[in-house]
CSV table of N, CA and C and ligand atoms in Angstrom, one decimal:
chain,number,residue,atom,x,y,z
V,1,MET,N,-38.6,134.8,104.4
V,1,MET,CA,-39.8,135.1,105.2
V,1,MET,C,-41.0,134.5,104.5
V,2,GLU,N,-41.2,134.9,103.2
V,2,GLU,CA,-42.3,134.4,102.5
V,2,GLU,C,-42.3,132.9,102.4
V,3,ASP,N,-41.2,132.3,102.3
V,3,ASP,CA,-41.1,130.8,102.0
V,3,ASP,C,-41.4,130.1,103.3
V,4,LYS,N,-41.5,130.7,104.4
V,4,LYS,CA,-41.7,130.0,105.6
V,4,LYS,C,-43.2,129.5,105.7
V,5,PHE,N,-44.1,130.2,105.1
V,5,PHE,CA,-45.5,129.9,105.2
V,5,PHE,C,-46.0,129.5,103.8
V,6,TYR,N,-47.0,128.6,103.9
V,6,TYR,CA,-47.7,128.2,102.7
V,6,TYR,C,-49.2,128.5,102.9
V,7,GLN,N,-49.7,129.2,101.9
V,7,GLN,CA,-51.2,129.6,102.1
V,7,GLN,C,-52.0,128.4,101.5
V,8,LEU,N,-52.7,127.8,102.5
V,8,LEU,CA,-53.5,126.6,102.1
V,8,LEU,C,-54.7,127.0,101.4
V,9,ALA,N,-55.4,128.0,101.9
V,9,ALA,CA,-56.7,128.4,101.3
V,9,ALA,C,-57.1,129.8,101.9
V,10,SER,N,-58.1,130.4,101.2
V,10,SER,CA,-58.7,131.5,101.7
V,10,SER,C,-60.2,131.3,101.8
V,11,PHE,N,-60.8,131.9,102.8
V,11,PHE,CA,-62.2,131.6,103.1
V,11,PHE,C,-63.0,132.9,103.2
V,12,GLU,N,-64.3,132.8,102.8
V,12,GLU,CA,-65.1,134.0,102.8
V,12,GLU,C,-65.7,134.2,104.2
V,13,TYR,N,-65.8,133.1,104.9
V,13,TYR,CA,-66.5,133.2,106.2
V,13,TYR,C,-65.6,132.6,107.3
V,14,VAL,N,-65.6,133.3,108.5
V,14,VAL,CA,-64.7,132.9,109.6
V,14,VAL,C,-65.2,131.5,110.1
V,15,ALA,N,-66.5,131.2,110.0
V,15,ALA,CA,-67.0,129.9,110.5
V,15,ALA,C,-66.4,128.7,109.7
V,16,ASP,N,-66.2,128.9,108.4
V,16,ASP,CA,-65.6,127.9,107.6
V,16,ASP,C,-64.1,127.7,108.0
V,17,VAL,N,-63.5,128.8,108.3
V,17,VAL,CA,-62.0,128.7,108.6
V,17,VAL,C,-61.9,127.9,109.9
V,18,GLN,N,-62.8,128.1,110.9
V,18,GLN,CA,-62.6,127.5,112.2
V,18,GLN,C,-62.7,125.9,112.0
V,19,ILE,N,-63.5,125.5,111.1
V,19,ILE,CA,-63.7,124.0,110.9
V,19,ILE,C,-62.3,123.4,110.4
V,20,VAL,N,-61.8,124.1,109.4
V,20,VAL,CA,-60.5,123.6,108.8
V,20,VAL,C,-59.4,123.7,109.8
V,21,LYS,N,-59.3,124.9,110.5
V,21,LYS,CA,-58.3,125.2,111.5
V,21,LYS,C,-58.3,124.1,112.6
V,22,GLY,N,-59.5,123.8,113.1
V,22,GLY,CA,-59.7,122.8,114.2
V,22,GLY,C,-59.2,121.4,113.8
V,23,LYS,N,-59.5,121.1,112.5
V,23,LYS,CA,-59.1,119.8,112.0
V,23,LYS,C,-57.6,119.7,111.9
V,24,LEU,N,-57.0,120.7,111.3
V,24,LEU,CA,-55.5,120.7,111.1
V,24,LEU,C,-54.8,120.7,112.5
V,25,GLU,N,-55.3,121.5,113.4
V,25,GLU,CA,-54.7,121.5,114.7
V,25,GLU,C,-54.8,120.2,115.5
V,26,SER,N,-56.0,119.5,115.2
V,26,SER,CA,-56.1,118.2,115.9
V,26,SER,C,-55.1,117.2,115.3
V,27,GLU,N,-54.6,117.5,114.1
V,27,GLU,CA,-53.6,116.6,113.5
V,27,GLU,C,-52.2,117.1,113.9
V,28,GLY,N,-52.1,118.1,114.7
V,28,GLY,CA,-50.8,118.6,115.2
V,28,GLY,C,-50.1,119.6,114.2
V,29,ILE,N,-50.9,120.2,113.3
V,29,ILE,CA,-50.4,121.2,112.4
V,29,ILE,C,-50.7,122.6,112.9
V,30,PRO,N,-49.7,123.4,113.2
V,30,PRO,CA,-50.0,124.8,113.6
V,30,PRO,C,-50.6,125.6,112.4
V,31,VAL,N,-51.6,126.4,112.7
V,31,VAL,CA,-52.3,127.2,111.7
V,31,VAL,C,-52.2,128.6,112.0
V,32,PHE,N,-52.1,129.4,110.9
V,32,PHE,CA,-52.0,130.9,111.1
V,32,PHE,C,-53.1,131.5,110.2
V,33,LEU,N,-53.8,132.4,110.8
V,33,LEU,CA,-54.8,133.1,110.0
V,33,LEU,C,-54.4,134.6,109.8
V,34,ARG,N,-54.7,135.0,108.5
V,34,ARG,CA,-54.5,136.4,108.2
V,34,ARG,C,-55.8,137.1,107.9
V,35,ASP,N,-55.9,138.4,108.2
V,35,ASP,CA,-57.0,139.2,107.9
V,35,ASP,C,-58.3,138.9,108.7
V,36,GLU,N,-58.2,138.0,109.6
V,36,GLU,CA,-59.4,137.6,110.4
V,36,GLU,C,-59.9,138.8,111.1
V,37,ASN,N,-59.1,139.6,111.7
V,37,ASN,CA,-59.6,140.7,112.5
V,37,ASN,C,-60.3,141.7,111.6
V,38,THR,N,-59.8,141.9,110.4
V,38,THR,CA,-60.5,142.8,109.5
V,38,THR,C,-61.8,142.3,109.2
V,39,LEU,N,-61.9,141.0,108.9
V,39,LEU,CA,-63.2,140.4,108.5
V,39,LEU,C,-64.2,140.5,109.7
V,40,ASN,N,-63.8,140.2,110.9
V,40,ASN,CA,-64.7,140.2,112.0
V,40,ASN,C,-65.3,141.6,112.2
V,41,SER,N,-64.4,142.6,112.0
V,41,SER,CA,-64.9,143.9,112.3
V,41,SER,C,-65.9,144.4,111.3
V,42,ASP,N,-65.8,143.9,110.1
V,42,ASP,CA,-66.8,144.3,109.0
V,42,ASP,C,-67.0,143.2,108.0
V,43,PRO,N,-68.0,142.4,108.3
V,43,PRO,CA,-68.2,141.2,107.3
V,43,PRO,C,-68.5,141.6,105.9
V,44,LEU,N,-69.0,142.8,105.7
V,44,LEU,CA,-69.3,143.3,104.4
V,44,LEU,C,-68.1,143.4,103.4
V,45,ILE,N,-66.9,143.6,104.0
V,45,ILE,CA,-65.8,143.7,103.1
V,45,ILE,C,-65.0,142.4,102.9
V,46,SER,N,-65.6,141.3,103.4
V,46,SER,CA,-64.8,140.0,103.3
V,46,SER,C,-64.5,139.7,101.8
V,47,ASN,N,-65.4,140.0,100.9
V,47,ASN,CA,-65.1,139.8,99.5
V,47,ASN,C,-64.0,140.7,99.0
V,48,ALA,N,-64.0,141.9,99.5
V,48,ALA,CA,-63.0,142.9,99.0
V,48,ALA,C,-61.6,142.5,99.4
V,49,ILE,N,-61.4,141.8,100.5
V,49,ILE,CA,-60.1,141.4,100.9
V,49,ILE,C,-59.8,139.9,100.6
V,50,GLY,N,-60.7,139.3,99.9
V,50,GLY,CA,-60.5,137.9,99.6
V,50,GLY,C,-60.7,136.9,100.8
V,51,GLY,N,-61.3,137.4,101.8
V,51,GLY,CA,-61.6,136.5,102.9
V,51,GLY,C,-60.4,136.3,103.8
V,52,VAL,N,-60.6,135.3,104.7
V,52,VAL,CA,-59.5,134.9,105.6
V,52,VAL,C,-58.5,134.0,105.0
V,53,LYS,N,-57.3,134.3,105.1
V,53,LYS,CA,-56.2,133.4,104.5
V,53,LYS,C,-55.7,132.5,105.6
V,54,LEU,N,-55.7,131.2,105.3
V,54,LEU,CA,-55.2,130.2,106.2
V,54,LEU,C,-53.9,129.7,105.8
V,55,GLN,N,-52.9,129.9,106.6
V,55,GLN,CA,-51.5,129.5,106.3
V,55,GLN,C,-51.0,128.5,107.3
V,56,VAL,N,-50.1,127.6,106.7
V,56,VAL,CA,-49.4,126.7,107.6
V,56,VAL,C,-47.9,126.8,107.3
V,57,TYR,N,-47.0,126.3,108.1
V,57,TYR,CA,-45.6,126.2,107.8
V,57,TYR,C,-45.4,125.5,106.6
V,58,SER,N,-44.4,125.9,105.8
V,58,SER,CA,-44.1,125.2,104.5
V,58,SER,C,-43.8,123.7,104.7
V,59,LYS,N,-43.2,123.4,105.8
V,59,LYS,CA,-42.8,122.0,106.1
V,59,LYS,C,-44.0,121.2,106.3
V,60,ASP,N,-45.1,121.8,106.7
V,60,ASP,CA,-46.4,121.0,106.9
V,60,ASP,C,-47.3,121.0,105.7
V,61,LYS,N,-46.8,121.6,104.6
V,61,LYS,CA,-47.6,121.8,103.4
V,61,LYS,C,-48.3,120.5,102.9
V,62,GLU,N,-47.5,119.5,102.7
V,62,GLU,CA,-48.1,118.2,102.1
V,62,GLU,C,-49.2,117.6,103.0
V,63,ARG,N,-48.9,117.5,104.2
V,63,ARG,CA,-49.9,116.9,105.2
V,63,ARG,C,-51.1,117.8,105.2
V,64,ALA,N,-50.9,119.1,105.3
V,64,ALA,CA,-52.0,120.0,105.4
V,64,ALA,C,-53.0,119.9,104.2
V,65,ILE,N,-52.4,119.8,103.0
V,65,ILE,CA,-53.2,119.7,101.8
V,65,ILE,C,-54.0,118.4,101.8
V,66,ALA,N,-53.3,117.3,102.2
V,66,ALA,CA,-54.0,116.0,102.3
V,66,ALA,C,-55.2,116.1,103.2
V,67,ILE,N,-55.0,116.7,104.4
V,67,ILE,CA,-56.1,116.8,105.4
V,67,ILE,C,-57.2,117.7,104.8
V,68,TYR,N,-56.8,118.8,104.3
V,68,TYR,CA,-57.8,119.8,103.8
V,68,TYR,C,-58.6,119.2,102.6
V,69,ASP,N,-57.9,118.4,101.8
V,69,ASP,CA,-58.7,117.7,100.7
V,69,ASP,C,-59.8,116.8,101.1
V,70,GLU,N,-59.5,116.2,102.3
V,70,GLU,CA,-60.5,115.3,102.8
V,70,GLU,C,-61.8,116.0,103.3
V,71,ILE,N,-61.7,117.2,103.8
V,71,ILE,CA,-62.8,117.8,104.5
V,71,ILE,C,-63.4,119.0,103.7
V,72,ARG,N,-62.7,119.5,102.7
V,72,ARG,CA,-63.2,120.7,102.0
V,72,ARG,C,-64.5,120.4,101.2
V,73,ALA,N,-65.2,121.4,101.0
V,73,ALA,CA,-66.4,121.3,100.2
V,73,ALA,C,-66.1,121.8,98.8
V,74,TYR,N,-66.4,121.0,97.8
V,74,TYR,CA,-66.1,121.5,96.5
V,74,TYR,C,-67.2,122.3,96.0
V,75,ALA,N,-66.8,123.2,95.0
V,75,ALA,CA,-67.8,124.1,94.4
V,75,ALA,C,-68.9,123.4,93.7
V,76,VAL,N,-70.1,123.9,93.9
V,76,VAL,CA,-71.3,123.4,93.1
V,76,VAL,C,-72.0,124.5,92.4
V,77,ASP,N,-72.8,124.2,91.4
V,77,ASP,CA,-73.5,125.2,90.7
V,77,ASP,C,-74.9,125.5,91.4
V,78,GLU,N,-75.7,126.3,90.8
V,78,GLU,CA,-77.0,126.7,91.5
V,78,GLU,C,-77.9,125.5,91.7
V,79,GLN,N,-77.7,124.4,91.0
V,79,GLN,CA,-78.6,123.2,91.2
V,79,GLN,C,-77.9,122.3,92.2
V,80,GLY,N,-76.8,122.6,92.7
V,80,GLY,CA,-76.1,121.7,93.6
V,80,GLY,C,-75.3,120.6,93.0
V,81,ASN,N,-75.1,120.7,91.7
V,81,ASN,CA,-74.2,119.7,91.0
V,81,ASN,C,-72.8,120.2,91.0
V,82,PRO,N,-71.9,119.2,91.1
V,82,PRO,CA,-70.5,119.6,91.2
V,82,PRO,C,-70.1,120.3,89.9
V,83,ILE,N,-69.2,121.4,90.0
V,83,ILE,CA,-68.7,122.0,88.8
V,83,ILE,C,-67.7,121.1,88.1
V,84,VAL,N,-67.9,120.8,86.9
V,84,VAL,CA,-67.1,119.9,86.1
V,84,VAL,C,-66.1,120.7,85.3
V,85,CYS,N,-64.8,120.4,85.4
V,85,CYS,CA,-63.8,121.1,84.7
V,85,CYS,C,-63.9,120.7,83.2
V,86,PRO,N,-64.0,121.8,82.3
V,86,PRO,CA,-64.1,121.5,80.9
V,86,PRO,C,-62.8,120.9,80.3
V,87,ASN,N,-61.7,121.1,81.0
V,87,ASN,CA,-60.4,120.6,80.5
V,87,ASN,C,-60.2,119.1,80.8
V,88,CYS,N,-60.3,118.8,82.1
V,88,CYS,CA,-59.9,117.4,82.5
V,88,CYS,C,-61.1,116.6,83.0
V,89,LYS,N,-62.3,117.3,83.1
V,89,LYS,CA,-63.6,116.6,83.5
V,89,LYS,C,-63.6,116.3,85.0
V,90,ALA,N,-62.6,116.8,85.8
V,90,ALA,CA,-62.6,116.6,87.2
V,90,ALA,C,-63.8,117.3,87.8
V,91,LYS,N,-64.3,116.8,88.9
V,91,LYS,CA,-65.4,117.5,89.6
V,91,LYS,C,-64.9,118.0,90.9
V,92,ARG,N,-63.6,118.4,90.9
V,92,ARG,CA,-63.0,119.0,92.1
V,92,ARG,C,-62.6,120.5,91.8
V,93,SER,N,-63.5,121.4,92.0
V,93,SER,CA,-63.2,122.8,91.7
V,93,SER,C,-63.5,123.6,93.0
V,94,GLU,N,-63.0,124.8,93.1
V,94,GLU,CA,-63.3,125.6,94.2
V,94,GLU,C,-63.5,127.0,93.6
V,95,PRO,N,-64.3,127.8,94.4
V,95,PRO,CA,-64.6,129.2,93.9
V,95,PRO,C,-63.2,129.9,93.8
V,96,TYR,N,-63.1,130.7,92.7
V,96,TYR,CA,-61.8,131.4,92.5
V,96,TYR,C,-62.1,132.9,92.5
V,97,TYR,N,-61.3,133.6,93.3
V,97,TYR,CA,-61.5,135.1,93.3
V,97,TYR,C,-60.4,135.8,92.7
V,98,ASN,N,-60.7,136.6,91.7
V,98,ASN,CA,-59.7,137.4,91.0
V,98,ASN,C,-59.3,138.6,91.9
V,99,SER,N,-58.1,138.5,92.4
V,99,SER,CA,-57.7,139.6,93.4
V,99,SER,C,-56.8,140.6,92.8
V,100,LYS,N,-56.7,140.6,91.5
V,100,LYS,CA,-55.8,141.5,90.8
V,100,LYS,C,-56.3,143.0,90.7
V,101,GLY,N,-57.5,143.1,90.3
V,101,GLY,CA,-58.0,144.5,90.0
V,101,GLY,C,-58.6,145.2,91.2
V,102,VAL,N,-58.2,146.4,91.5
V,102,VAL,CA,-58.7,147.1,92.6
V,102,VAL,C,-60.2,147.4,92.4
V,103,PHE,N,-60.6,147.6,91.2
V,103,PHE,CA,-62.0,147.8,90.9
V,103,PHE,C,-62.9,146.7,91.4
V,104,TYR,N,-62.4,145.4,91.1
V,104,TYR,CA,-63.2,144.3,91.4
V,104,TYR,C,-63.1,143.9,92.9
V,105,LYS,N,-62.0,144.4,93.5
V,105,LYS,CA,-61.9,144.3,95.0
V,105,LYS,C,-63.0,145.1,95.7
V,106,LEU,N,-63.2,146.3,95.1
V,106,LEU,CA,-64.2,147.2,95.7
V,106,LEU,C,-65.6,146.8,95.4
V,107,PHE,N,-65.7,146.2,94.1
V,107,PHE,CA,-67.1,145.9,93.7
V,107,PHE,C,-67.1,144.4,93.2
V,108,PRO,N,-67.0,143.5,94.1
V,108,PRO,CA,-66.8,142.1,93.7
V,108,PRO,C,-68.0,141.5,93.0
V,109,PHE,N,-69.2,142.2,93.1
V,109,PHE,CA,-70.4,141.7,92.5
V,109,PHE,C,-70.4,142.0,91.0
V,110,PHE,N,-69.5,142.8,90.5
V,110,PHE,CA,-69.3,143.0,89.1
V,110,PHE,C,-68.5,141.9,88.4
V,111,GLU,N,-67.9,141.1,89.2
V,111,GLU,CA,-67.0,140.0,88.7
V,111,GLU,C,-67.9,138.8,88.5
V,112,LYS,N,-67.8,138.1,87.4
V,112,LYS,CA,-68.5,136.9,87.2
V,112,LYS,C,-67.8,135.8,88.0
V,113,ARG,N,-68.7,134.9,88.6
V,113,ARG,CA,-68.1,133.8,89.4
V,113,ARG,C,-67.2,133.0,88.6
V,114,LYS,N,-66.0,132.7,89.1
V,114,LYS,CA,-65.1,131.8,88.4
V,114,LYS,C,-64.8,130.6,89.3
V,115,TYR,N,-64.3,129.5,88.7
V,115,TYR,CA,-63.9,128.3,89.5
V,115,TYR,C,-62.5,127.9,89.0
V,116,LYS,N,-61.8,127.4,90.0
V,116,LYS,CA,-60.5,126.8,89.7
V,116,LYS,C,-60.5,125.3,89.9
V,117,CYS,N,-60.1,124.6,88.9
V,117,CYS,CA,-60.0,123.2,88.9
V,117,CYS,C,-58.8,122.8,89.8
V,118,LEU,N,-59.1,121.9,90.8
V,118,LEU,CA,-58.0,121.5,91.7
V,118,LEU,C,-57.2,120.4,91.1
V,119,ASN,N,-57.6,119.9,90.0
V,119,ASN,CA,-56.8,118.8,89.4
V,119,ASN,C,-55.8,119.4,88.4
V,120,CYS,N,-56.3,120.2,87.5
V,120,CYS,CA,-55.4,120.8,86.4
V,120,CYS,C,-55.1,122.3,86.6
V,121,LYS,N,-55.8,122.9,87.6
V,121,LYS,CA,-55.6,124.3,87.9
V,121,LYS,C,-56.2,125.3,86.9
V,122,MET,N,-56.9,124.7,85.9
V,122,MET,CA,-57.6,125.6,84.9
V,122,MET,C,-58.7,126.4,85.6
V,123,ILE,N,-58.8,127.7,85.2
V,123,ILE,CA,-59.8,128.6,85.7
V,123,ILE,C,-60.9,128.7,84.7
V,124,THR,N,-62.1,128.5,85.1
V,124,THR,CA,-63.2,128.6,84.2
V,124,THR,C,-64.3,129.6,84.7
V,125,ASN,N,-65.0,130.1,83.8
V,125,ASN,CA,-66.2,131.0,84.2
V,125,ASN,C,-67.4,130.1,84.4
V,126,SER,N,-68.2,130.6,85.3
V,126,SER,CA,-69.5,129.9,85.5
V,126,SER,C,-70.4,130.1,84.2
V,127,LYS,N,-71.4,129.3,84.1
V,127,LYS,CA,-72.3,129.3,83.0
V,127,LYS,C,-73.1,130.6,83.0
H,1,ZN,ZN1,-59.3,120.3,85.3
């Protein structure tokens, strides 16, 4: 059951999801959203649940990643500069949410912003 779907990404805002969802569907890839109803009913808890999870069939994984890579917005710092990975110097990072601790799920503003490098997968703290 778990292997049937691949989680492409999670989003903080439903509006962002709709952009990616529309693009993937226009390419003929079925898209499944998780937690969207929860998010819509109470936007304030979107951080607590890690946002909306966008999933595709595992068989569509490679194509979905390629399409998503074309249209996604990479993480930038407060000055609007791309986050540079300290390990491989790639400028392709995305915000990373630590979903392990219940405490941080309830109080996400206590957690320092982190970024995940899309090239080497290293997770870094913001400055
Ligand atoms: Zn890296």
